[in-house]
Short mmCIF file of C-alpha atoms in Angstrom, two decimals:
data_model
loop_
_atom_site.label_atom_id
_atom_site.label_comp_id
_atom_site.label_asym_id
_atom_site.label_seq_id
_atom_site.Cartn_x
_atom_site.Cartn_y
_atom_site.Cartn_z
CA MET F 1 81.29 -52.21 9.51
CA LYS F 2 79.33 -49.78 11.79
CA THR F 3 81.11 -46.90 10.41
CA LEU F 4 80.71 -47.90 6.83
CA PHE F 5 77.01 -48.45 7.75
CA PHE F 6 76.43 -45.15 9.22
CA SER F 7 78.39 -43.35 6.33
CA VAL F 8 76.39 -45.10 3.75
CA CYS F 9 73.19 -44.03 6.00
CA LEU F 10 73.97 -40.33 5.97
CA PHE F 11 74.88 -40.48 2.25
CA LEU F 12 71.68 -41.90 1.51
CA ALA F 13 69.81 -39.27 3.68
CA SER F 14 71.59 -36.65 1.85
CA VAL F 15 70.70 -37.90 -1.63
CA SER F 16 67.07 -38.08 -0.22
CA ALA F 17 67.05 -34.51 0.82
CA THR F 18 68.60 -33.33 -2.21
CA ALA F 19 65.91 -35.29 -4.34
CA GLN F 20 63.07 -33.93 -2.22
CA GLN F 21 64.41 -30.43 -2.74
CA ARG F 22 64.42 -30.52 -6.51
CA TYR F 23 60.98 -29.55 -7.29
CA SER F 24 60.58 -26.48 -5.24
CA GLN F 25 64.01 -25.46 -6.23
CA GLU F 26 64.01 -26.50 -9.82
CA MET F 27 60.71 -24.92 -10.66
CA ALA F 28 61.79 -21.80 -8.95
CA GLN F 29 64.97 -21.83 -11.23
CA SER F 30 63.05 -23.01 -14.31
CA GLN F 31 60.10 -20.53 -14.15
CA GLY F 32 60.60 -17.90 -11.24
CA LYS F 33 62.38 -15.16 -12.90
CA GLN F 34 59.94 -14.86 -15.77
CA TRP F 35 56.97 -14.12 -13.56
CA THR F 36 58.89 -11.70 -11.05
CA HIS F 37 61.78 -9.91 -12.56
CA GLY F 38 60.98 -6.59 -13.92
CA LYS F 39 57.13 -7.38 -13.73
CA SER F 40 54.32 -5.10 -13.03
CA TRP F 41 52.22 -5.20 -9.43
CA ASP F 42 50.05 -8.01 -10.38
CA TYR F 43 48.34 -10.90 -8.17
CA VAL F 44 49.89 -13.46 -10.46
CA ASN F 45 53.44 -12.18 -10.39
CA GLY F 46 53.05 -11.47 -6.76
CA LEU F 47 52.02 -15.22 -6.26
CA VAL F 48 55.09 -16.52 -7.67
CA ALA F 49 57.27 -13.78 -5.73
CA LYS F 50 55.61 -15.17 -2.45
CA SER F 51 56.45 -18.84 -3.45
CA LEU F 52 60.15 -17.71 -4.14
CA LEU F 53 60.20 -15.97 -0.62
CA ASN F 54 58.61 -19.25 1.15
CA LEU F 55 61.27 -21.19 -0.53
CA CYS F 56 64.28 -18.75 1.06
CA GLU F 57 62.74 -18.74 4.63
CA GLN F 58 62.43 -22.53 4.48
CA TYR F 59 66.00 -23.10 3.45
CA GLN F 60 67.13 -20.44 5.63
CA TYR F 61 68.28 -17.96 3.12
CA ALA F 62 71.07 -20.55 1.73
CA ASP F 63 73.50 -19.43 -0.70
CA TRP F 64 71.29 -20.91 -3.64
CA THR F 65 68.36 -19.09 -2.75
CA GLY F 66 70.12 -15.94 -3.41
CA ASN F 67 68.76 -15.01 -6.90
CA TYR F 68 65.28 -16.09 -5.92
CA TYR F 69 65.36 -13.45 -3.07
CA GLN F 70 66.63 -10.96 -5.33
CA TRP F 71 63.77 -11.50 -8.09
CA ALA F 72 61.03 -11.05 -5.09
CA LYS F 73 62.81 -8.02 -3.92
CA GLU F 74 63.26 -6.25 -7.29
CA TYR F 75 59.64 -7.13 -8.18
CA ALA F 76 58.33 -5.47 -4.87
CA ASP F 77 61.12 -2.52 -5.49
CA ASN F 78 59.82 -2.11 -9.06
CA ALA F 79 56.14 -1.26 -7.58
CA ILE F 80 57.07 1.05 -4.83
CA ASN F 81 59.22 4.08 -4.22
CA PRO F 82 62.49 4.11 -1.69
CA ASP F 83 60.23 5.75 0.87
CA GLY F 84 57.19 2.95 0.50
CA THR F 85 54.84 4.71 -1.45
CA PHE F 86 53.42 2.92 -4.39
CA LYS F 87 54.09 4.04 -7.78
CA ASN F 88 51.14 3.26 -9.78
CA PHE F 89 48.73 1.14 -7.40
CA LYS F 90 45.29 0.77 -9.08
CA LYS F 91 42.46 0.64 -6.75
CA GLY F 92 38.94 -0.98 -7.32
CA ASN F 93 40.37 -4.68 -7.69
CA ILE F 94 40.70 -6.85 -4.65
CA ASP F 95 43.07 -8.78 -6.69
CA ASN F 96 45.80 -6.02 -6.47
CA ILE F 97 46.15 -6.49 -2.65
CA ASN F 98 47.44 -10.19 -3.10
CA SER F 99 51.04 -9.26 -4.03
CA GLY F 100 51.37 -7.20 -0.75
CA LYS F 101 51.90 -10.57 0.99
CA VAL F 102 55.66 -10.28 -0.17
CA LEU F 103 56.09 -7.32 1.73
CA PHE F 104 55.92 -8.97 5.18
CA ALA F 105 58.99 -11.59 4.43
CA LEU F 106 60.94 -8.51 2.93
CA TYR F 107 60.38 -6.54 5.87
CA LYS F 108 61.51 -9.33 8.08
CA ARG F 109 64.56 -10.14 6.14
CA GLU F 110 65.59 -6.58 5.38
CA LYS F 111 65.35 -5.61 9.12
CA GLU F 112 67.97 -8.27 9.87
CA LEU F 113 70.10 -7.15 7.09
CA ASP F 114 69.83 -3.44 8.27
CA LYS F 115 70.99 -4.57 12.04
CA GLN F 116 74.08 -6.01 10.40
CA ASN F 117 74.81 -3.29 7.90
CA GLY F 118 73.68 0.13 9.65
CA THR F 119 70.98 0.51 6.83
CA ASP F 120 67.39 1.47 6.78
CA ASN F 121 65.91 -0.41 3.79
CA ALA F 122 63.07 -2.47 5.55
CA SER F 123 60.84 0.41 6.64
CA ARG F 124 59.63 0.98 2.84
CA TYR F 125 58.07 -2.42 2.98
CA LYS F 126 56.19 -1.71 6.28
CA LYS F 127 54.88 1.29 4.84
CA ALA F 128 53.53 -0.33 1.66
CA ALA F 129 52.09 -2.82 3.61
CA ASP F 130 50.20 -0.54 5.69
CA PHE F 131 48.88 1.54 2.73
CA LEU F 132 47.31 -1.62 1.48
CA HIS F 133 45.99 -2.45 4.68
CA ASP F 134 44.39 0.79 5.40
CA TYR F 135 43.01 0.69 1.75
CA LEU F 136 41.72 -2.82 1.98
CA VAL F 137 39.89 -2.25 5.27
CA ASN F 138 38.95 1.55 5.00
CA ASP F 139 38.37 2.30 1.38
CA CYS F 140 37.59 -0.95 -0.42
CA SER F 141 33.78 -1.24 -1.53
CA ARG F 142 31.82 -3.53 0.82
CA ILE F 143 28.42 -4.83 0.41
CA GLN F 144 25.90 -2.78 2.56
CA SER F 145 22.95 -4.94 3.48
CA GLY F 146 22.09 -8.39 4.40
CA ASP F 147 23.92 -11.04 6.19
CA ALA F 148 26.74 -10.19 3.82
CA LYS F 149 27.00 -6.42 5.16
CA GLY F 150 30.61 -5.39 5.25
CA CYS F 151 32.12 -8.30 2.90
CA PHE F 152 34.40 -6.99 0.22
CA PHE F 153 33.40 -6.50 -3.38
CA HIS F 154 35.48 -8.72 -5.73
CA LYS F 155 35.97 -5.59 -7.73
CA ASP F 156 34.08 -2.35 -8.14
CA ILE F 157 33.02 -3.20 -11.71
CA TYR F 158 31.46 -6.43 -10.20
CA PRO F 159 29.03 -4.57 -7.38
CA ASP F 160 27.80 -6.61 -4.54
CA GLN F 161 29.76 -9.85 -5.69
CA MET F 162 32.22 -12.13 -3.78
CA TRP F 163 33.97 -14.62 -5.55
CA LEU F 164 36.09 -17.40 -3.83
CA ASP F 165 39.20 -16.25 -5.41
CA GLY F 166 38.91 -12.89 -3.40
CA LEU F 167 39.38 -14.50 -0.16
CA TYR F 168 42.94 -15.42 -1.23
CA MET F 169 43.63 -11.98 -2.56
CA GLY F 170 42.16 -9.87 0.05
CA ALA F 171 41.34 -11.60 3.55
CA ALA F 172 44.41 -13.61 3.65
CA PHE F 173 46.44 -10.57 3.41
CA TYR F 174 44.51 -8.79 6.02
CA ALA F 175 45.18 -11.72 8.10
CA GLU F 176 48.88 -11.72 7.82
CA TRP F 177 49.06 -8.08 8.44
CA GLN F 178 47.00 -8.34 11.76
CA ALA F 179 49.33 -11.31 12.65
CA ASN F 180 52.20 -9.11 12.20
CA PHE F 181 51.41 -5.83 13.35
CA GLU F 182 47.92 -5.98 15.41
CA PRO F 183 47.42 -9.48 16.55
CA ASP F 184 45.31 -8.85 19.50
CA ASN F 185 42.83 -6.71 17.43
CA GLU F 186 39.60 -9.00 18.09
CA GLN F 187 37.36 -6.86 15.62
CA ALA F 188 39.85 -7.11 12.82
CA TRP F 189 39.73 -11.00 13.05
CA THR F 190 35.94 -11.17 13.22
CA ASP F 191 35.98 -8.93 10.19
CA ILE F 192 38.29 -11.36 8.47
CA ALA F 193 36.07 -14.45 9.45
CA HIS F 194 32.89 -12.81 8.56
CA GLN F 195 34.29 -12.82 4.84
CA PHE F 196 35.00 -16.81 4.81
CA LYS F 197 31.75 -17.69 6.79
CA THR F 198 29.60 -15.58 4.58
CA ILE F 199 30.76 -16.83 1.25
CA ALA F 200 30.59 -20.49 2.82
CA ARG F 201 27.08 -20.07 3.83
CA HIS F 202 25.92 -18.90 0.20
CA THR F 203 28.10 -21.03 -1.92
CA TYR F 204 28.24 -24.31 -0.56
CA ASP F 205 26.29 -27.22 -2.17
CA LYS F 206 25.65 -29.81 0.47
CA ASP F 207 24.84 -32.55 -2.06
CA LYS F 208 27.81 -32.08 -4.14
CA GLN F 209 29.92 -30.98 -1.36
CA LEU F 210 31.31 -28.27 -3.28
CA TYR F 211 31.49 -24.63 -3.66
CA TYR F 212 30.27 -22.48 -6.49
CA HIS F 213 32.96 -20.11 -7.88
CA ALA F 214 30.89 -16.80 -6.98
CA TRP F 215 27.74 -15.47 -5.27
CA SER F 216 26.06 -12.25 -5.76
CA ALA F 217 24.12 -10.52 -3.12
CA ASN F 218 22.09 -8.81 -5.94
CA PRO F 219 21.42 -11.23 -8.63
CA GLU F 220 19.32 -8.81 -10.43
CA ASP F 221 22.15 -6.50 -11.21
CA SER F 222 23.00 -6.39 -14.80
CA ASN F 223 26.64 -7.31 -14.00
CA SER F 224 25.41 -10.37 -12.11
CA PHE F 225 23.60 -11.85 -15.33
CA TRP F 226 25.35 -15.21 -14.62
CA ALA F 227 23.79 -15.63 -11.09
CA ASN F 228 20.93 -17.94 -10.18
CA LYS F 229 17.79 -15.91 -9.78
CA THR F 230 15.82 -18.34 -7.69
CA GLU F 231 16.32 -20.76 -4.86
CA PRO F 232 18.15 -23.03 -4.24
CA TYR F 233 21.35 -21.34 -4.51
CA LYS F 234 20.19 -18.07 -5.23
CA GLY F 235 22.82 -15.60 -6.48
CA CYS F 236 25.36 -18.36 -7.21
CA SER F 237 27.25 -19.08 -10.30
CA LYS F 238 26.50 -22.27 -12.16
CA GLU F 239 29.73 -24.52 -11.65
CA PHE F 240 32.21 -25.55 -9.34
CA TRP F 241 35.54 -24.26 -10.76
CA GLY F 242 38.63 -25.96 -9.44
CA ARG F 243 40.97 -22.88 -9.12
CA GLY F 244 38.23 -21.10 -7.48
CA MET F 245 38.00 -23.57 -4.82
CA GLY F 246 41.73 -23.95 -4.80
CA TRP F 247 42.15 -20.03 -3.95
CA TYR F 248 39.59 -20.36 -1.13
CA PHE F 249 40.99 -23.88 0.43
CA ALA F 250 44.61 -22.25 0.73
CA ALA F 251 43.47 -19.00 1.81
CA LEU F 252 41.55 -20.79 4.66
CA VAL F 253 44.76 -22.45 6.02
CA ASP F 254 47.05 -19.53 5.42
CA VAL F 255 44.56 -17.49 7.76
CA LEU F 256 44.37 -20.33 10.32
CA GLU F 257 47.93 -20.49 10.42
CA VAL F 258 48.03 -17.13 12.03
CA MET F 259 44.75 -16.56 13.44
CA PRO F 260 44.76 -16.55 17.31
CA LYS F 261 43.13 -19.96 18.38
CA THR F 262 41.21 -18.37 21.16
CA HIS F 263 39.24 -16.24 18.70
CA ALA F 264 35.54 -16.86 18.68
CA ASP F 265 35.56 -17.75 14.91
CA TYR F 266 38.69 -19.86 14.92
CA LYS F 267 36.57 -23.08 15.41
CA GLU F 268 34.18 -22.30 12.71
CA LEU F 269 36.83 -21.65 10.20
CA VAL F 270 38.53 -25.13 11.16
CA THR F 271 35.10 -26.52 10.52
CA ILE F 272 34.72 -24.84 7.05
CA THR F 273 38.29 -26.00 6.27
CA ASN F 274 37.65 -29.80 6.85
CA THR F 275 34.17 -29.39 5.03
CA VAL F 276 36.24 -28.36 1.90
CA ALA F 277 38.89 -30.97 2.42
CA LYS F 278 36.19 -33.58 2.58
CA GLY F 279 34.38 -32.47 -0.47
CA LEU F 280 37.60 -32.37 -2.71
CA LYS F 281 38.56 -35.95 -1.68
CA ARG F 282 35.31 -37.01 -2.97
CA TRP F 283 36.04 -35.30 -6.29
CA GLN F 284 39.85 -36.45 -6.48
CA ASP F 285 40.30 -38.35 -9.60
CA LYS F 286 41.09 -41.81 -8.47
CA THR F 287 43.64 -42.73 -11.20
CA SER F 288 45.63 -39.65 -11.29
CA GLY F 289 45.28 -38.21 -7.83
CA VAL F 290 44.73 -34.77 -9.29
CA TRP F 291 41.69 -32.95 -10.13
CA TYR F 292 39.49 -31.56 -12.99
CA GLN F 293 39.04 -28.21 -14.29
CA LEU F 294 35.53 -28.70 -13.59
CA LEU F 295 35.21 -30.56 -10.36
CA GLN F 296 32.16 -32.50 -10.81
CA TYR F 297 32.69 -33.73 -14.21
CA ASP F 298 35.41 -36.06 -15.65
CA ASN F 299 36.63 -35.96 -19.26
CA SER F 300 33.35 -37.55 -20.66
CA TYR F 301 31.74 -33.97 -20.37
CA VAL F 302 32.67 -32.06 -23.54
CA GLY F 303 32.28 -28.26 -24.18
CA GLU F 304 30.41 -26.87 -27.14
CA CYS F 305 33.79 -26.14 -28.70
CA GLY F 306 34.71 -29.93 -28.56
CA ILE F 307 37.31 -29.37 -25.57
CA ALA F 308 36.76 -32.11 -23.06
CA ASN F 309 37.09 -31.47 -19.30
CA TYR F 310 40.71 -31.98 -18.31
CA LEU F 311 42.99 -32.62 -15.29
CA GLU F 312 44.15 -29.20 -14.41
CA SER F 313 47.29 -28.03 -12.71
CA SER F 314 46.81 -25.08 -10.75
CA ALA F 315 43.78 -26.14 -8.91
CA SER F 316 45.50 -29.47 -8.14
CA SER F 317 48.72 -27.72 -6.67
CA MET F 318 46.50 -25.51 -4.71
CA PHE F 319 44.67 -28.35 -3.16
CA THR F 320 47.84 -30.39 -2.65
CA TYR F 321 49.23 -27.28 -0.89
CA ALA F 322 46.29 -26.84 1.67
CA TYR F 323 46.08 -30.68 2.29
CA LEU F 324 49.64 -30.66 3.17
CA LYS F 325 49.70 -27.32 5.43
CA GLY F 326 46.50 -28.40 6.83
CA VAL F 327 47.63 -31.65 8.21
CA ARG F 328 50.92 -30.13 9.26
CA LEU F 329 49.21 -27.34 11.24
CA GLY F 330 46.82 -29.84 12.81
CA ILE F 331 43.87 -28.29 11.15
CA LEU F 332 42.98 -31.26 9.26
CA PRO F 333 43.14 -34.99 10.45
CA LYS F 334 46.25 -37.04 9.57
CA SER F 335 43.94 -39.37 7.71
CA TYR F 336 44.39 -36.66 4.73
CA GLU F 337 47.87 -37.26 4.14
CA LYS F 338 47.18 -40.21 1.83
CA VAL F 339 45.01 -37.75 -0.03
CA ALA F 340 47.85 -35.20 0.10
CA GLU F 341 50.72 -37.88 -1.00
CA LYS F 342 48.52 -39.19 -3.81
CA ALA F 343 47.74 -35.83 -4.88
CA TYR F 344 51.60 -34.41 -4.97
CA GLN F 345 52.62 -37.59 -6.82
CA GLY F 346 49.88 -36.98 -9.26
CA LEU F 347 51.07 -33.33 -9.98
CA LEU F 348 54.68 -34.80 -10.77
CA LYS F 349 53.25 -37.49 -13.19
CA THR F 350 50.65 -35.64 -14.67
CA PHE F 351 52.01 -32.01 -15.27
CA VAL F 352 55.72 -31.84 -14.83
CA THR F 353 57.94 -32.29 -17.79
CA SER F 354 61.58 -31.77 -18.54
CA ASN F 355 63.48 -29.86 -21.05
CA ASN F 356 66.92 -30.71 -22.58
CA ASP F 357 68.48 -27.71 -20.83
CA GLY F 358 67.63 -29.11 -17.58
CA THR F 359 64.61 -26.98 -16.90
CA ILE F 360 61.18 -28.15 -15.82
CA ASN F 361 57.66 -27.17 -17.12
CA LEU F 362 54.41 -27.36 -15.48
CA ASN F 363 51.58 -27.94 -17.96
CA GLN F 364 47.91 -28.03 -18.24
CA SER F 365 46.76 -24.98 -16.60
CA CYS F 366 43.81 -22.83 -17.19
CA ARG F 367 44.97 -19.39 -18.23
CA SER F 368 42.08 -17.36 -16.86
CA ALA F 369 38.47 -17.31 -15.82
CA GLY F 370 35.82 -15.10 -14.48
CA LEU F 371 32.19 -14.17 -14.59
CA GLY F 372 30.80 -11.00 -16.52
CA PRO F 373 30.77 -7.95 -16.40
CA ALA F 374 27.70 -6.85 -18.24
CA LYS F 375 29.83 -5.88 -21.27
CA ASP F 376 31.03 -9.36 -21.66
CA PRO F 377 28.11 -11.72 -21.71
CA SER F 378 30.42 -14.74 -22.98
CA ARG F 379 31.77 -14.95 -19.64
CA ASP F 380 28.42 -16.68 -18.33
CA GLY F 381 29.88 -19.29 -15.89
CA SER F 382 28.45 -22.37 -17.85
CA ALA F 383 30.41 -25.17 -17.95
CA SER F 384 30.90 -24.84 -21.49
CA TYR F 385 32.48 -21.43 -20.75
CA TYR F 386 35.13 -22.88 -18.41
CA LEU F 387 36.32 -24.96 -21.30
CA CYS F 388 35.81 -22.91 -24.36
CA GLY F 389 35.81 -19.25 -23.19
CA LYS F 390 37.73 -17.04 -25.18
CA ASP F 391 40.02 -16.27 -22.01
CA VAL F 392 39.95 -19.82 -20.82
CA THR F 393 42.59 -21.54 -22.63
CA ILE F 394 45.18 -24.34 -21.63
CA VAL F 395 48.50 -23.00 -21.10
CA SER F 396 52.05 -24.15 -19.61
CA ASN F 397 54.10 -22.51 -17.18
CA GLU F 398 51.27 -20.70 -15.92
CA GLY F 399 52.24 -18.32 -12.90
CA LYS F 400 48.87 -19.24 -11.28
CA ALA F 401 50.15 -22.78 -11.10
CA ILE F 402 53.95 -22.26 -10.63
CA GLY F 403 53.56 -20.45 -7.48
CA PRO F 404 51.00 -23.03 -5.81
CA PHE F 405 53.40 -25.89 -7.16
CA ILE F 406 56.23 -24.45 -5.47
CA MET F 407 54.44 -24.03 -2.28
CA ALA F 408 53.17 -27.54 -2.47
CA SER F 409 56.54 -28.89 -3.21
CA LEU F 410 57.70 -26.97 0.07
CA GLU F 411 55.38 -28.54 2.27
CA TYR F 412 56.16 -31.93 0.84
CA GLU F 413 59.67 -31.26 1.43
CA LEU F 414 58.93 -30.13 5.14
CA LYS F 415 57.55 -33.77 5.77
CA LYS F 416 60.43 -35.78 4.22
#
C-alpha cells in the first residue's frame, strides 16, 4: 500500500509540474517564433526573446527548449555581425538598448558550448553588449540641469523627457551589464539609482498612490505640450497608464536582483518598489484580479470615441511578474503573495484563450501609446487618448504582453 501511495504521489506531482509548466511553455510555443525569428532589432522583439531565454535557463536548457533558444539566438544574430558589431543600430532612442538584455544569456550559454566544442561563438555577444553599454553611458543624451541632471532622455526627439518606460529599456540593461562585468563600480550603480530616484520623485502622486506616465524637465518645450505647466506635478503627463507603470515596476525588481545590497541607494530603491506595490494593490480590480488600461478608472470611464476603459493584459502581466519576483527575492513582503496569486489566476481567466490547433492566445493588449512629439498633437496624454488614439488600439498576441506573460508564468512556476 505504501508503494502504491508513493507512486500515486509521484504521479500527481508530475502531473502538477507539467500543468504548471503549461503556460510558459505553451505561450512560447504558440507566440514566440513570430516575435523573434528573422525580426529586426526592436525592444518588443527583444522582450519576447529575453522571455524565451529566461524559460531556457529556468528549465536548464531541456531538450524541449531547443527551438526557443534558437529563435532568440537567431534574433540576435540577425542584428549583429560575427565579430559582434551591429549591422544597423539606430541611435537616439533608449528603447533600442532593451534588446541587449538577450546578449548576457547568449554569452553565458555560448561560453559553455565553446568549452565543450572548442569554438569561439560567445565573444560576439560580449562585444555587442559592450557597445550598447558604452553608447548608453557615454553618448546617450542626458538632462543637463536641475535635480535630474544626468538622467537619460527617453529619445532625442523628446528632449529633457523621462518616461517610466525608459527605466526598463535603459537602466535595467545598464544594471545587468554592471552585474556581469563591473559589479564593484560604485559610481555606475549610483548613476543607475539616480534614474529611478529622479523619476519617482517627480511622477509620484501621493493621493492616488500612482506614478504619472512621464515627466519633462522642460515643460515649456514644444515637444512637451502634454506636460502640466504649473504645480503640483509640474512637468508630469496627465494620466496613470498601466503599461508605463508595468515597465517601471519590472525594471525595479530586475535591477534590485543584481544591485549590490551594500550600495548606499539599495534601500531607497527597495522603498520605491514597495511604494509601487502598495499603490497597485489599491487599484487591482477586485473581481478579476487584473488591472485596467487607465489605472485610476474602471470601465465606467468612456473615451470620446465611445471605447470604455478595459482590463489590459500587458500591464497586468508586468505587475504579476514584478509582484512574484519581488516576493521571491525578499524585496516585497510575503503578504503580496495573495495579490500575485489573484493576479496570475486573473491573467489566465481574463486574457488567455485556446485555439483548435492547441495554441493559445493572449488577448486585450494596448498596441502602443506615447506622448508627442510636437508634430503629433493627438498624442496628448489625455485619458481619452489612451483609449481612442490612432496608435492605441486593442490587439491580441502583442509582444509587449507575450514576453511579460511568459516571465510571470515562469515566476509562478518557480513557487509551485
